[in-house]
XYZ file of C-alpha atoms in Angstrom:
557
model
C 21.826 245.408 170.720
C 19.177 243.465 172.939
C 15.634 243.345 171.921
C 14.814 242.601 175.585
C 15.822 244.823 178.260
C 12.352 245.719 179.266
C 11.301 245.148 183.049
C 8.974 242.317 183.222
C 5.574 242.537 185.234
C 7.287 241.627 188.228
C 5.511 243.591 190.846
C 7.373 244.505 194.119
C 5.262 246.640 195.986
C 2.981 245.426 198.890
C -0.006 246.365 196.790
C 1.329 244.492 193.678
C 2.501 247.645 192.008
C 6.208 248.597 191.221
C 7.003 251.579 193.315
C 8.850 254.121 191.211
C 10.639 257.248 192.641
C 11.531 259.841 189.980
C 14.136 262.477 190.988
C 13.676 265.998 189.264
C 10.549 267.388 187.992
C 11.551 268.901 184.946
C 10.436 267.740 181.244
C 12.072 264.438 181.568
C 10.654 263.590 185.050
C 7.118 264.771 184.033
C 7.263 262.900 180.768
C 8.294 259.697 182.603
C 5.666 260.093 185.153
C 2.968 260.834 182.579
C 3.940 257.662 180.741
C 3.912 255.456 183.844
C 0.456 257.048 185.071
C -1.148 255.622 182.174
C -0.930 252.256 183.994
C -2.178 252.752 187.723
C -2.402 249.080 188.168
C 1.334 248.613 187.349
C 3.041 251.416 188.856
C 3.012 253.585 191.958
C 4.691 256.929 191.258
C 6.550 259.625 193.235
C 8.188 262.796 191.888
C 10.567 264.527 194.096
C 11.658 267.852 192.959
C 13.862 270.249 195.062
C 12.669 273.470 193.757
C 9.159 275.091 194.442
C 7.911 274.967 190.914
C 7.927 272.016 188.141
C 9.454 272.717 184.722
C 13.254 272.636 185.188
C 14.538 275.250 183.005
C 11.032 275.631 181.286
C 9.778 278.428 183.511
C 7.902 281.599 183.303
C 8.076 285.027 185.363
C 5.491 287.702 185.802
C 6.320 291.128 184.329
C 4.613 294.766 184.304
C 1.832 294.463 181.514
C 1.169 298.110 181.373
C 4.806 298.783 180.504
C 5.979 295.551 178.688
C 2.603 294.825 176.946
C 2.283 291.334 178.551
C 1.847 290.089 182.093
C 4.187 287.197 181.697
C 7.252 285.842 179.656
C 9.027 282.497 179.460
C 12.331 283.115 180.791
C 14.458 279.764 180.193
C 13.027 277.686 177.438
C 11.284 279.819 174.916
C 10.711 278.064 171.661
C 11.815 275.398 169.349
C 11.260 273.359 165.878
C 7.905 272.305 164.638
C 9.465 268.908 164.823
C 9.254 268.863 168.673
C 6.395 266.666 168.423
C 6.313 265.113 171.793
C 6.518 268.530 173.289
C 3.822 269.907 171.087
C 1.574 266.825 171.715
C 1.935 267.545 175.773
C 0.922 271.004 175.303
C -2.090 270.143 173.084
C -3.271 267.755 175.963
C -3.909 270.476 178.369
C -5.383 272.966 175.900
C -2.221 275.152 175.433
C -0.705 275.693 171.829
C 2.607 276.777 170.497
C 2.511 279.770 168.118
C 4.259 279.936 164.664
C 7.073 282.402 164.321
C 9.504 283.366 161.555
C 13.010 283.411 162.673
C 15.155 286.426 162.336
C 18.723 286.519 163.619
C 21.497 289.258 163.940
C 25.198 287.934 164.422
C 27.908 289.990 164.854
C 28.367 293.878 164.742
C 29.560 296.180 161.845
C 29.878 295.608 158.317
C 32.953 293.230 158.882
C 31.283 290.896 161.309
C 27.651 291.097 160.618
C 25.301 288.821 159.142
C 21.630 287.930 159.247
C 19.158 285.491 157.479
C 16.801 288.508 156.658
C 18.764 290.307 153.933
C 22.072 289.825 152.107
C 25.246 290.989 153.889
C 28.860 291.541 153.170
C 30.001 288.735 155.390
C 27.735 286.281 153.563
C 29.136 287.479 150.129
C 32.772 287.066 151.219
C 32.300 283.636 152.357
C 30.242 282.357 149.712
C 32.761 279.855 148.807
C 33.092 278.446 152.232
C 29.316 278.308 152.685
C 29.213 276.186 149.569
C 31.992 273.928 150.550
C 30.259 273.616 154.022
C 27.501 271.716 152.525
C 29.912 269.381 150.968
C 31.541 268.681 154.055
C 28.244 267.981 155.997
C 27.610 264.980 153.555
C 31.216 263.753 154.060
C 30.629 263.989 157.988
C 27.221 262.068 157.443
C 28.874 259.303 155.480
C 31.941 258.872 157.762
C 30.063 259.492 161.003
C 31.575 256.857 163.035
C 34.955 258.676 162.606
C 34.642 262.172 161.366
C 31.556 262.722 163.494
C 33.665 262.771 166.606
C 36.096 265.250 165.482
C 35.674 268.645 166.999
C 34.438 271.655 164.854
C 37.653 273.633 165.396
C 39.602 270.689 163.761
C 37.117 269.865 161.109
C 37.262 273.535 159.798
C 41.204 273.467 159.799
C 41.026 269.963 158.211
C 38.986 271.157 155.120
C 40.831 274.480 155.047
C 37.836 276.888 155.789
C 38.674 280.614 156.480
C 39.259 280.969 160.080
C 36.995 284.052 160.102
C 34.258 281.889 158.647
C 34.463 279.823 161.567
C 34.452 282.562 164.286
C 32.023 284.690 162.611
C 29.441 282.438 161.245
C 29.719 278.879 162.407
C 30.577 278.994 165.905
C 27.860 281.719 166.656
C 25.257 279.795 164.683
C 25.936 276.476 166.576
C 26.145 278.412 170.190
C 22.987 279.988 169.851
C 20.719 277.573 168.775
C 22.076 274.220 170.578
C 23.061 276.346 173.676
C 26.784 275.306 173.627
C 27.821 278.499 174.420
C 31.718 278.892 174.634
C 32.338 275.334 174.065
C 31.018 275.404 170.653
C 34.493 275.053 169.178
C 34.926 271.678 170.955
C 31.481 270.360 169.787
C 31.550 267.160 167.799
C 30.872 267.265 164.238
C 27.950 264.440 164.424
C 25.934 267.308 166.332
C 26.868 269.935 163.592
C 25.598 267.497 160.923
C 22.574 266.394 162.779
C 21.382 270.032 163.121
C 21.276 270.497 159.407
C 20.339 267.010 158.138
C 18.724 264.550 160.953
C 14.768 264.701 160.184
C 14.228 264.120 164.148
C 16.863 267.158 165.386
C 17.297 269.748 162.653
C 15.814 273.008 163.118
C 16.145 274.351 159.687
C 17.618 273.157 156.093
C 21.093 273.981 155.086
C 21.329 276.950 152.492
C 24.006 276.862 150.101
C 23.832 280.538 149.479
C 23.393 281.983 152.961
C 23.971 279.003 155.227
C 20.772 279.838 157.267
C 17.733 279.851 155.284
C 15.558 283.124 155.039
C 12.861 283.412 157.708
C 12.481 279.607 158.723
C 9.501 278.496 160.402
C 9.701 278.079 164.404
C 7.430 277.900 167.080
C 7.247 279.741 170.441
C 5.910 277.925 173.465
C 2.985 278.946 175.785
C 2.820 279.913 179.402
C 5.116 277.038 180.676
C 4.540 277.824 184.295
C 0.896 277.462 183.678
C 1.246 274.222 181.505
C 3.480 272.357 183.970
C 1.192 273.358 186.846
C -1.870 271.988 184.866
C 0.221 268.919 183.881
C 0.939 268.483 187.474
C -2.481 268.497 188.686
C -3.467 265.912 186.093
C -0.895 263.707 187.303
C -1.864 263.895 191.022
C -5.617 263.209 189.883
C -3.996 260.099 188.281
C -2.449 258.962 191.590
C 1.123 260.486 190.974
C 2.712 261.966 194.185
C 4.780 265.025 193.445
C 6.584 266.581 196.237
C 8.065 269.901 195.781
C 10.846 271.780 198.031
C 12.076 268.273 198.661
C 15.719 267.189 198.442
C 17.077 263.811 197.995
C 19.829 264.376 200.643
C 21.629 260.837 199.726
C 21.036 257.355 198.339
C 21.913 254.460 200.796
C 21.266 251.293 199.026
C 20.470 250.304 195.346
C 20.165 246.502 194.964
C 17.575 243.775 194.095
C 17.068 242.763 197.705
C 16.882 246.222 199.391
C 15.381 248.087 196.468
C 16.228 252.081 196.704
C 16.887 253.283 200.141
C 17.126 257.094 199.984
C 16.936 259.980 202.311
C 14.893 263.161 201.701
C 14.852 266.570 203.506
C 13.152 269.889 203.117
C 14.866 272.387 200.507
C 14.276 276.197 200.480
C 15.244 277.487 196.751
C 15.017 280.713 197.981
C 17.864 280.139 200.534
C 21.057 281.781 199.136
C 24.419 280.481 199.810
C 27.014 282.907 200.579
C 30.326 283.586 198.934
C 29.120 284.487 195.592
C 27.635 281.265 194.415
C 24.926 280.834 191.699
C 22.152 281.309 194.255
C 20.287 277.885 193.497
C 19.184 277.445 196.894
C 20.371 275.236 199.799
C 19.224 272.312 202.309
C 18.934 273.088 206.031
C 21.371 270.833 207.355
C 19.836 270.686 210.860
C 16.640 269.442 209.337
C 16.151 265.630 210.091
C 16.251 263.369 207.049
C 13.338 261.095 206.208
C 14.376 257.493 204.923
C 12.205 256.135 201.995
C 12.250 252.879 200.108
C 11.259 252.338 196.580
C 11.652 249.575 193.983
C 12.897 251.536 191.125
C 15.045 254.873 190.613
C 14.681 257.236 187.631
C 17.183 260.183 187.977
C 15.947 262.915 185.872
C 18.616 265.308 187.018
C 21.900 266.642 185.552
C 24.608 264.341 185.176
C 27.109 265.743 187.660
C 24.108 265.915 190.209
C 23.297 262.328 189.570
C 27.079 261.365 190.072
C 27.184 263.348 193.316
C 23.831 261.885 194.610
C 24.729 258.326 193.972
C 27.867 258.756 196.138
C 29.258 255.415 197.449
C 26.591 253.510 195.718
C 27.473 254.294 192.174
C 29.267 251.837 190.114
C 32.652 252.464 188.107
C 30.544 252.440 184.855
C 28.282 255.184 186.282
C 31.120 257.042 187.671
C 32.845 257.124 184.219
C 29.679 257.873 182.052
C 28.377 260.438 184.131
C 31.738 262.081 184.817
C 31.979 262.628 181.145
C 29.394 265.299 180.994
C 30.796 268.837 181.578
C 28.649 271.727 182.631
C 29.292 275.373 182.914
C 27.595 278.245 184.994
C 25.974 280.934 182.978
C 23.987 283.882 183.902
C 20.755 285.333 182.356
C 19.935 289.068 182.644
C 16.341 289.749 181.625
C 16.188 293.459 181.348
C 14.864 296.553 179.250
C 17.960 298.407 178.580
C 17.403 299.167 175.047
C 20.535 301.458 174.858
C 22.744 298.326 176.043
C 21.153 296.161 173.363
C 21.588 298.917 170.605
C 25.102 299.416 171.537
C 26.101 295.756 171.579
C 23.938 294.318 168.522
C 22.708 295.308 165.064
C 19.088 295.706 166.050
C 18.175 298.223 162.996
C 18.206 297.880 159.092
C 21.198 299.970 158.019
C 22.154 300.652 154.318
C 25.739 300.173 155.008
C 25.030 296.658 156.519
C 23.271 295.292 153.222
C 25.005 293.965 150.125
C 23.762 294.474 146.683
C 21.087 292.125 145.838
C 21.979 289.486 143.319
C 18.551 287.791 142.593
C 14.863 289.282 142.949
C 14.635 286.975 145.964
C 17.335 289.042 147.547
C 15.568 292.273 146.347
C 12.465 291.251 148.032
C 14.279 290.309 151.109
C 15.758 293.754 151.389
C 12.241 295.273 150.747
C 10.810 293.214 153.383
C 13.578 294.343 155.864
C 12.928 298.019 155.106
C 9.260 297.668 155.887
C 8.390 297.996 152.233
C 6.587 294.680 151.366
C 5.282 291.576 153.430
C 7.556 288.489 153.528
C 6.310 284.805 153.070
C 2.999 283.832 153.883
C 2.184 287.275 154.532
C 4.459 287.606 157.335
C 4.458 291.371 158.669
C 7.104 293.338 156.984
C 10.179 294.542 159.148
C 13.707 293.725 160.361
C 12.961 292.591 163.904
C 15.552 290.143 164.989
C 15.059 287.651 167.849
C 18.132 286.078 168.428
C 21.559 287.763 168.785
C 25.240 287.059 169.211
C 28.466 289.047 169.202
C 31.755 287.671 169.811
C 34.558 289.112 172.212
C 37.224 290.899 170.422
C 39.845 289.574 173.293
C 38.606 285.864 172.033
C 36.437 285.147 168.928
C 35.665 281.813 170.337
C 33.824 283.381 173.262
C 30.334 285.094 172.979
C 27.293 286.819 174.256
C 23.896 285.307 173.334
C 20.728 287.514 173.741
C 17.132 287.426 172.933
C 14.724 290.340 172.017
C 11.919 288.466 173.810
C 9.391 291.026 172.694
C 10.057 290.014 169.064
C 10.172 286.652 169.699
C 7.419 285.377 172.077
C 3.933 285.588 170.702
C 2.341 286.980 173.666
C 4.105 290.307 173.186
C 2.415 290.546 169.846
C -0.882 288.954 170.266
C -4.113 289.893 172.346
C -5.136 287.041 175.025
C -7.345 284.447 173.502
C -9.064 281.281 174.726
C -6.576 278.248 174.642
C -6.670 276.712 171.434
C -8.537 279.535 169.435
C -6.857 281.163 166.620
C -4.163 283.814 167.082
C -5.679 287.178 167.961
C -4.892 290.117 165.702
C -1.317 291.715 166.393
C -1.353 294.266 169.347
C 0.112 297.704 168.786
C 3.945 297.432 168.543
C 5.559 297.818 172.078
C 7.955 301.041 171.918
C 11.583 299.828 171.577
C 12.350 301.465 174.865
C 10.161 298.897 176.590
C 11.175 295.726 174.785
C 12.187 292.951 177.105
C 15.901 291.468 176.338
C 17.741 288.730 177.723
C 21.492 289.107 177.679
C 23.389 285.646 178.424
C 26.834 285.662 179.591
C 28.458 282.164 179.440
C 30.757 280.478 181.706
C 31.529 282.035 184.966
C 35.235 281.336 184.506
C 35.237 283.656 181.861
C 33.538 286.502 183.518
C 36.554 288.873 182.988
C 35.167 289.321 179.461
C 31.472 289.971 180.339
C 29.952 293.458 179.763
C 27.237 292.424 182.427
C 28.103 295.823 184.228
C 27.195 298.025 181.411
C 23.591 297.111 181.925
C 21.645 299.634 183.604
C 20.751 298.430 187.037
C 17.354 300.031 187.381
C 15.956 298.243 184.124
C 17.056 294.578 185.424
C 13.980 292.472 185.678
C 15.706 289.232 186.645
C 18.957 287.597 187.344
C 19.068 283.588 186.932
C 21.940 281.282 186.919
C 21.905 278.274 184.828
C 24.233 275.027 184.978
C 24.327 274.206 181.393
C 25.769 271.068 179.297
C 28.728 271.776 176.940
C 28.292 269.406 174.122
C 32.220 268.758 173.916
C 33.377 266.134 171.489
C 34.148 264.025 174.654
C 30.661 264.002 175.301
C 29.905 261.686 172.241
C 32.815 259.439 172.997
C 32.334 259.081 176.791
C 28.831 259.729 177.846
C 26.134 259.217 174.835
C 27.379 255.743 173.415
C 27.740 254.371 176.906
C 24.479 255.434 178.589
C 23.154 251.849 177.567
C 25.487 250.251 179.999
C 24.368 252.217 183.138
C 20.534 252.343 182.316
C 19.762 249.201 184.546
C 15.822 249.321 185.420
C 15.108 245.919 187.002
C 18.690 245.058 187.009
C 21.528 245.215 189.661
C 21.212 248.961 190.323
C 17.456 249.463 189.487
C 18.222 252.700 188.204
C 17.422 254.590 184.868
C 18.749 257.946 183.903
C 16.844 260.634 181.811
C 17.301 264.247 180.888
C 18.407 266.183 177.626
C 22.049 265.751 178.666
C 21.967 262.154 177.569
C 22.153 263.127 174.035
C 21.580 266.912 172.925
C 20.024 269.965 175.146
C 16.673 270.114 173.706
C 13.346 270.283 175.361
C 12.025 267.706 173.188
C 15.009 265.308 173.844
C 14.305 265.672 177.574
C 10.643 264.779 177.155
C 11.782 261.640 174.758
C 14.375 260.565 177.356
C 11.778 260.434 180.068
C 9.150 258.332 177.857
C 11.997 255.875 177.140
C 12.665 255.447 180.896
C 9.153 254.821 181.477
C 9.066 252.447 178.558
C 12.053 250.519 179.925
C 10.273 250.069 183.114
C 7.288 248.291 181.274
C 4.800 251.330 180.146
C 3.368 251.187 176.956
C 4.125 254.220 174.440
C 0.960 255.745 173.160
C 1.757 256.119 169.455
C 0.331 259.749 168.154
C 2.621 260.462 165.107
C 4.931 258.563 162.856
C 7.752 260.888 162.966
C 7.571 261.091 167.002
C 7.536 257.476 167.292
C 10.659 257.298 164.807
C 12.543 259.608 167.641
C 11.730 257.319 170.358
C 12.851 254.218 168.515
C 16.252 255.885 167.820
C 16.641 257.093 171.081
C 15.976 253.641 172.850
C 18.591 252.160 170.515
C 21.197 254.805 171.272
C 20.648 255.324 174.922
C 19.221 252.065 176.271
C 20.693 249.580 173.649
C 17.072 247.996 173.074
C 14.962 247.792 169.957
C 11.467 249.525 170.106
C 8.700 246.813 170.212
C 6.096 249.145 169.229
C 3.160 250.960 171.038
C -0.500 251.208 171.423
C -2.495 253.418 168.915
C -3.847 256.320 170.302
C -7.526 256.330 171.057
C -9.903 258.642 169.339
């Protein structure tokens, strides 16, 4: 691996600064711009975003406060792990704060398929042997990572003779929900499975040898993301960054050291829906003349398939090979308040028949907590109130519907508004269940014949939104991830760098790190604020850029 690979202080612009264009204003693009903006003498920075708001999938929508108990909710990215250090650091820079939440999940339906991390279940008892063996297999994967790490989960489960229902009812739903792998979970590489439980930088929780998923692990919910991104954008503008929304990069004409980056832009209307049953993600007005623009460096913070299409004839064979290995699927999220639909399809209430007899005082305490009879860890308010749900389709157990009870999950439904940075306010009075806000996520449009979307009461739908989501197939970790270093060429022949969570794993934190890494490669310094966060950047640079991290500057103050 190279210890160089950083763009030197060659300044190509007329004013002596390097003119950098960032295509995409999501977490990766904003993080890249933020890092470059710390050096106004070295970089002139422009963000081009086709949508009307910044944040990518990290957006918020207004809702009826009188009915639902709050005036807003995050409708894409909702929360994550306390280990998301860069994400949390950016929040805190602008006076926003994540809130702790104890994770509760509900997988499957009925005594034979249901399990949770709140109280003992019959399914967990039944597969106790597989759960213990699972921990041993995770260690085997760790120590044989270059080989076994690339094997799809479905193959691994067969190789080690796990019960098929253990995979269908426990492993696949768990990975699908928390990594957003959806219906592609069976094809996810074992490396991601092992990292989810073991890697300090990526894991969401510890493996539990008794229950697989630990009881009420600590997670965080995110603040008002649209407000946060708007404030972030205002700050970047004050530092000289040009941000242009509702603007599409129509084509890239040239990419070479002599000409630089030559591209064409045009206005874009995200509200203009294409016909024919499309996903409704907006469209160009083809009659609007394009504007030709020239830059020194290009950072593509858009999805891999969009990047491949945009590069067009200027793409290299390596770029076509790597970008073409990322596979995306069209999913739709229905935000609604149809409590009847939710209760019909998921286990939303504690029922004695779902609960297995306790085998320890700890399990007896879990049951008492779930029955509202005593508080949980650290004084957690008593009660079984799941936030995450899945159920598998009987026709194909590898295909699932994912769902959230946003009222149980997002903190603003439970807390009164407070000044940013202040301690959490006392809990509000509980929102009546019939006014809870839910999200039902229907995966992969090609499997829409399985969807139960038509069962949701039309009058209770708040929002429909399509997403173009990465499938973390094993091929992604053979073709895309290890070869990113060969197409990230800042200052090189293509003067192009790629960033986005798709470059490794679909997490907001990884999008932030990828954007920071792109800026670092262009010559910006990394502001060190946390050893754990710095270590993640160090690993990312080695994996995705093939360069060794040389250290950053210490955070002032």
